[in-house]
Coordinates of C-alpha atoms and ligand atoms in Angstrom, one line a residue:
X1 CA 17.5 -146.2 -26.5
X2 CA 17.4 -144.4 -23.1
X3 CA 16.6 -146.6 -20.2
X4 CA 12.9 -146.4 -19.3
X5 CA 12.2 -144.0 -16.6
X6 CA 8.9 -142.7 -15.2
X7 CA 8.1 -140.3 -12.4
X8 CA 5.4 -138.9 -10.2
X9 CA 5.5 -135.3 -9.3
X10 CA 3.0 -134.4 -6.6
X11 CA 2.5 -130.7 -5.5
X12 CA 2.8 -130.6 -1.7
X13 CA -0.5 -128.6 -1.3
X14 CA -2.3 -131.4 0.7
X15 CA -2.3 -135.1 1.4
X16 CA -2.3 -137.9 -1.1
X17 CA -5.9 -138.8 -1.9
X18 CA -7.4 -141.5 -4.1
X19 CA -7.3 -139.3 -7.2
X20 CA -3.5 -138.7 -6.8
X21 CA -2.9 -142.3 -5.8
X22 CA -4.3 -143.3 -9.2
X23 CA -1.7 -141.1 -11.0
X24 CA 1.1 -142.4 -8.8
X25 CA 0.0 -146.0 -9.4
X26 CA -0.4 -145.5 -13.2
X27 CA 3.0 -143.8 -13.5
X28 CA 4.7 -146.5 -11.3
X29 CA 3.1 -149.4 -13.1
X30 CA 3.9 -147.9 -16.6
X31 CA 7.6 -147.7 -15.6
X32 CA 7.9 -151.1 -13.9
X33 CA 6.1 -152.7 -16.7
X34 CA 9.1 -151.8 -19.0
X35 CA 11.6 -152.7 -16.2
X36 CA 12.2 -149.0 -15.8
X37 CA 13.0 -146.6 -12.8
X38 CA 10.4 -144.5 -11.1
X39 CA 11.4 -141.3 -9.7
X40 CA 9.8 -138.8 -7.3
X41 CA 9.7 -135.1 -7.7
X42 CA 8.2 -132.7 -5.2
X43 CA 6.6 -129.6 -7.1
X44 CA 7.2 -127.1 -4.4
X45 CA 7.9 -124.1 -6.5
X46 CA 4.9 -122.1 -5.5
X47 CA 5.4 -121.1 -1.8
X48 CA 1.9 -119.8 -1.4
X49 CA 0.5 -123.3 -2.4
X50 CA 2.9 -125.3 -0.3
X51 CA 1.3 -126.7 2.9
X52 CA 3.9 -127.2 5.6
X53 CA 4.3 -131.0 6.3
X54 CA 2.3 -132.0 3.2
X55 CA 5.5 -133.3 1.3
X56 CA 6.4 -135.6 4.2
X57 CA 3.0 -136.8 4.6
X58 CA 2.9 -137.7 0.8
X59 CA 6.2 -139.5 1.0
X60 CA 5.0 -141.6 4.1
X61 CA 1.7 -142.3 2.3
X62 CA 3.5 -143.5 -0.9
X63 CA 5.8 -145.8 1.1
X64 CA 2.7 -147.3 2.9
X65 CA 1.2 -148.0 -0.5
X66 CA 4.3 -149.8 -1.6
X67 CA 5.2 -147.1 -4.1
X68 CA 9.0 -146.9 -3.3
X69 CA 10.9 -144.5 -5.6
X70 CA 14.3 -145.0 -7.1
X71 CA 17.2 -142.6 -6.4
X72 CA 17.2 -139.2 -4.8
X73 CA 14.1 -137.1 -4.3
X74 CA 14.0 -134.0 -6.5
X75 CA 12.8 -130.7 -4.9
X76 CA 11.8 -128.0 -7.3
X77 CA 12.4 -125.3 -4.7
X78 CA 16.1 -126.2 -4.9
X79 CA 16.3 -126.0 -8.7
X80 CA 15.8 -122.2 -9.3
X81 CA 19.3 -121.8 -10.7
X82 CA 18.8 -124.6 -13.2
X83 CA 15.5 -123.0 -14.4
X84 CA 17.1 -119.6 -14.6
X85 CA 19.9 -120.9 -16.8
X86 CA 17.4 -122.4 -19.2
X87 CA 15.4 -119.2 -19.1
X88 CA 18.7 -117.3 -20.0
X89 CA 19.2 -119.6 -23.0
X90 CA 15.7 -118.9 -24.3
X91 CA 16.3 -115.3 -23.9
X92 CA 19.7 -115.3 -25.6
X93 CA 17.9 -117.2 -28.5
X94 CA 15.5 -114.2 -28.8
X95 CA 12.6 -116.2 -27.9
X96 CA 11.5 -114.3 -24.7
X97 CA 10.0 -110.9 -24.1
X98 CA 8.9 -108.8 -21.2
X99 CA 5.2 -108.3 -20.7
X100 CA 3.5 -105.5 -18.8
X101 CA -0.1 -106.8 -18.9
X102 CA -1.8 -107.5 -15.8
X103 CA -4.3 -110.3 -15.4
X104 CA -7.1 -107.9 -15.1
X105 CA -6.2 -106.1 -18.4
X106 CA -6.0 -109.6 -20.1
X107 CA -9.3 -110.8 -18.7
X108 CA -11.0 -107.6 -20.3
X109 CA -9.6 -108.2 -23.9
X110 CA -8.4 -111.8 -24.5
X111 CA -10.6 -114.6 -25.8
X112 CA -10.7 -117.8 -23.8
X113 CA -8.4 -120.6 -24.8
X114 CA -7.7 -124.2 -23.6
X115 CA -6.2 -123.1 -20.4
X116 CA -7.2 -119.6 -19.5
X117 CA -7.1 -116.5 -21.8
X118 CA -5.2 -116.6 -25.1
X119 CA -2.5 -114.0 -24.9
X120 CA -3.4 -111.4 -27.5
X121 CA 0.3 -110.3 -28.2
X122 CA 0.0 -106.9 -26.7
X123 CA 3.8 -106.6 -25.6
X124 CA 5.1 -108.9 -28.4
X125 CA 6.7 -106.0 -30.3
X126 CA 7.8 -104.0 -27.3
X127 CA 6.4 -102.7 -24.0
X128 CA 3.8 -99.9 -24.2
X129 CA 5.3 -96.5 -23.4
X130 CA 5.8 -96.0 -19.6
X131 CA 5.3 -99.6 -18.7
X132 CA 7.7 -102.1 -17.2
X133 CA 8.0 -105.8 -17.6
X134 CA 6.2 -107.8 -15.1
X135 CA 6.5 -111.4 -16.5
X136 CA 8.4 -112.9 -19.3
X137 CA 6.7 -114.7 -22.1
X138 CA 8.0 -117.0 -24.8
X139 CA 7.1 -116.5 -28.5
X140 CA 5.0 -119.5 -29.9
X141 CA 4.7 -120.3 -33.5
X142 CA 1.4 -120.4 -35.5
X143 CA 1.7 -124.1 -36.2
X144 CA 0.3 -127.3 -35.0
X145 CA 2.1 -129.3 -32.3
X146 CA 1.2 -132.9 -32.3
X147 CA 1.9 -136.0 -30.3
X148 CA 0.6 -139.4 -29.6
X149 CA -0.8 -140.1 -26.2
X150 CA -0.8 -143.8 -25.1
X151 CA -4.1 -143.2 -23.5
X152 CA -5.9 -140.3 -25.1
X153 CA -4.7 -141.1 -28.7
X154 CA -3.4 -138.5 -31.3
X155 CA -3.4 -134.9 -30.1
X156 CA -2.6 -131.6 -31.7
X157 CA -2.8 -128.1 -30.6
X158 CA -1.9 -124.7 -32.2
X159 CA -0.2 -122.7 -29.5
X160 CA -0.7 -119.4 -31.2
X161 CA -4.5 -119.9 -31.5
X162 CA -5.3 -121.8 -28.4
X163 CA -2.8 -120.5 -25.7
X164 CA -0.8 -117.5 -27.2
X165 CA 2.8 -116.6 -26.0
X166 CA 2.8 -118.0 -22.5
X167 CA 4.6 -117.0 -19.2
X168 CA 7.8 -118.6 -18.2
X169 CA 8.7 -116.2 -15.3
X170 CA 5.7 -114.8 -13.5
X171 CA 5.2 -111.3 -12.2
X172 CA 6.0 -112.6 -8.6
X173 CA 9.4 -113.7 -9.9
X174 CA 8.6 -117.5 -9.9
X175 CA 9.4 -119.8 -12.7
X176 CA 6.3 -121.2 -14.3
X177 CA 5.3 -124.9 -14.0
X178 CA 5.6 -125.4 -17.8
X179 CA 9.3 -124.6 -17.8
X180 CA 10.2 -126.2 -14.5
X181 CA 8.6 -129.5 -15.4
X182 CA 10.4 -129.8 -18.7
X183 CA 13.8 -128.9 -17.3
X184 CA 13.4 -131.4 -14.5
X185 CA 12.1 -134.2 -16.7
X186 CA 15.2 -133.9 -18.9
X187 CA 17.5 -133.5 -15.8
X188 CA 16.1 -136.7 -14.3
X189 CA 16.2 -138.7 -17.6
X190 CA 12.5 -139.2 -17.6
X191 CA 11.4 -141.1 -20.8
X192 CA 7.7 -141.4 -20.0
X193 CA 5.4 -138.8 -18.5
X194 CA 2.2 -140.5 -17.1
X195 CA -0.1 -138.1 -15.3
X196 CA -3.8 -136.9 -15.0
X197 CA -5.6 -135.8 -18.1
X198 CA -6.1 -132.4 -16.5
X199 CA -2.5 -131.8 -17.8
X200 CA -3.2 -132.9 -21.4
X201 CA -3.6 -129.4 -22.6
X202 CA -0.3 -128.3 -21.1
X203 CA 1.7 -130.9 -23.1
X204 CA 2.1 -129.0 -26.4
X205 CA 3.6 -126.1 -24.5
X206 CA 6.0 -128.5 -22.8
X207 CA 6.9 -130.1 -26.2
X208 CA 7.5 -126.7 -27.6
X209 CA 9.9 -125.8 -24.8
X210 CA 11.8 -129.1 -25.2
X211 CA 12.2 -128.3 -28.9
X212 CA 13.5 -124.7 -28.2
X213 CA 15.9 -126.1 -25.6
X214 CA 16.9 -129.2 -27.5
X215 CA 15.7 -131.5 -24.8
X216 CA 14.6 -135.2 -25.6
X217 CA 10.9 -135.7 -26.0
X218 CA 9.5 -138.3 -23.6
X219 CA 6.4 -140.5 -24.3
X220 CA 3.2 -139.3 -22.8
X221 CA 0.2 -141.1 -21.3
X222 CA -2.6 -139.0 -19.6
X223 CA -4.8 -141.0 -17.3
X224 CA -8.4 -140.4 -16.7
X225 CA -9.4 -138.6 -13.6
X226 CA -11.0 -140.3 -10.7
X227 CA -14.6 -139.0 -10.2
X228 CA -17.2 -139.5 -7.5
X229 CA -20.7 -140.7 -8.1
X230 CA -21.8 -137.2 -9.2
X231 CA -19.0 -137.0 -11.8
X232 CA -16.8 -134.7 -9.8
X233 CA -13.1 -135.0 -9.9
X234 CA -11.7 -136.4 -6.6
X235 CA -9.2 -133.8 -5.7
X236 CA -8.0 -131.4 -3.1
X237 CA -10.4 -128.8 -4.5
X238 CA -13.4 -131.1 -3.8
X239 CA -12.1 -132.0 -0.3
X240 CA -11.1 -135.5 -1.2
X241 CA -10.0 -137.2 2.0
X242 CA -6.4 -138.0 2.7
X243 CA -5.6 -141.7 2.5
X244 CA -5.5 -143.9 5.5
X245 CA -2.3 -145.9 5.3
X246 CA -3.8 -148.7 7.3
X247 CA -6.2 -149.2 4.4
X248 CA -3.4 -149.3 1.9
X249 CA -4.3 -152.6 0.2
X250 CA -8.0 -151.5 -0.1
X251 CA -7.0 -148.2 -1.6
X252 CA -4.8 -149.9 -4.1
X253 CA -7.5 -152.3 -5.1
X254 CA -9.9 -149.4 -5.7
X255 CA -7.4 -147.7 -7.8
X256 CA -6.4 -150.8 -9.8
X257 CA -10.0 -151.5 -10.4
X258 CA -10.6 -147.9 -11.8
X259 CA -7.6 -148.5 -13.9
X260 CA -9.4 -151.4 -15.5
X261 CA -7.3 -154.1 -13.6
X262 CA -9.5 -155.4 -10.7
X263 CA -7.2 -157.8 -8.7
X264 CA -8.1 -161.4 -8.9
X265 CA -10.1 -162.8 -5.9
X266 CA -7.1 -164.6 -4.5
X267 CA -5.1 -161.1 -4.5
X268 CA -7.7 -159.4 -2.4
X269 CA -6.2 -158.0 0.8
X270 CA -2.6 -158.9 -0.3
X271 CA 0.1 -156.5 0.9
X272 CA 0.7 -153.4 -1.3
X273 CA 4.0 -154.7 -2.7
X274 CA 2.3 -158.0 -3.9
X275 CA -0.7 -156.2 -5.4
X276 CA 1.9 -153.9 -7.4
X277 CA 4.0 -156.8 -8.4
X278 CA 0.8 -158.5 -9.6
X279 CA -0.2 -155.4 -11.6
X280 CA 3.1 -154.3 -13.3
X281 CA 3.3 -157.0 -15.9
X282 CA -0.4 -156.6 -16.7
X283 CA -0.2 -152.8 -17.2
X284 CA -1.6 -151.6 -20.7
X285 CA -2.4 -148.0 -21.2
X286 CA -4.6 -149.0 -24.2
X287 CA -7.1 -150.5 -21.7
X288 CA -8.0 -147.0 -20.8
X289 CA -8.2 -145.7 -24.4
X290 CA -9.9 -142.4 -24.6
X291 CA -11.2 -142.4 -21.1
X292 CA -11.3 -139.0 -19.5
X293 CA -12.9 -140.1 -16.2
X294 CA -13.2 -143.4 -14.2
X295 CA -15.4 -144.0 -11.2
X296 CA -13.8 -144.4 -7.9
Ligands
LIG1 N1 2.7 -131.2 -9.8 C1 1.7 -131.4 -10.7 C2 0.3 -131.8 -10.1 O1 0.4 -132.2 -8.9 C3 2.0 -132.5 -11.7 C4 3.0 -132.1 -12.7 C5 3.3 -133.1 -13.8 O2 3.0 -134.4 -13.6 O3 3.8 -132.7 -14.8 O4 -0.6 -131.5 -10.7

């Protein structure tokens, strides 16, 4: 069996906040619980979304919270050749096609799926006359893709019905998240993907790409999202505050409590490394079974 290995993959579009800390801590504990490694990847593939200095702030914040990663950092912005090589393999296998459709055209005709419009297959049999390829899509099968999620239970999705052929290379020339994450998880030897439940619906697309590329399939656990009193996700979009590193122990206690493991009274105020060391042997994804949201 491959050596257990987890990862945290923040997008440097802002500071680490309590919601992203929960994903970091969950993935860290799940890996350490198995005596595994915990890696860090910076998802900086999308230049317009990258905030200058954010990656560095995230790294310092993780360190302040005792979340020390193993090995080298992986920057997605430096992996373009690796992604292109895998894209070429899919193209050579006849799985890709060029697509001329614009977002606006699709919005007018496509029905809504689990993650945006379901691609109606307009360019599947060839580009319409006079139109050029903007993006590259992968053909998906009309079959259920199933997996077991350690938190959310058994899952299945029919890609053809719920997503449609999806984009791997975008009209702006950038590689799509779905392909980049699959290529990187395999490259880093990740055996367990632990992340927020907002990415649950992406997983069948990623499993399908792993299957097409012959990559090993990691285990999955999709953690509940941290919500505020009004039930709103704590995130960059809701203006969640960046974490104060001087309050690291208190932040960790809040997150551990949300994850169903409130630190014992005598652990309160302990340094981050001690809190994490206390929590790792106690990690159990089943404690969160079926939870989509937890209160901060
Ligand atoms: N970079 C993604 C995010 O911050 C996470 C990717 C993943 O964990 O697969 O939402």
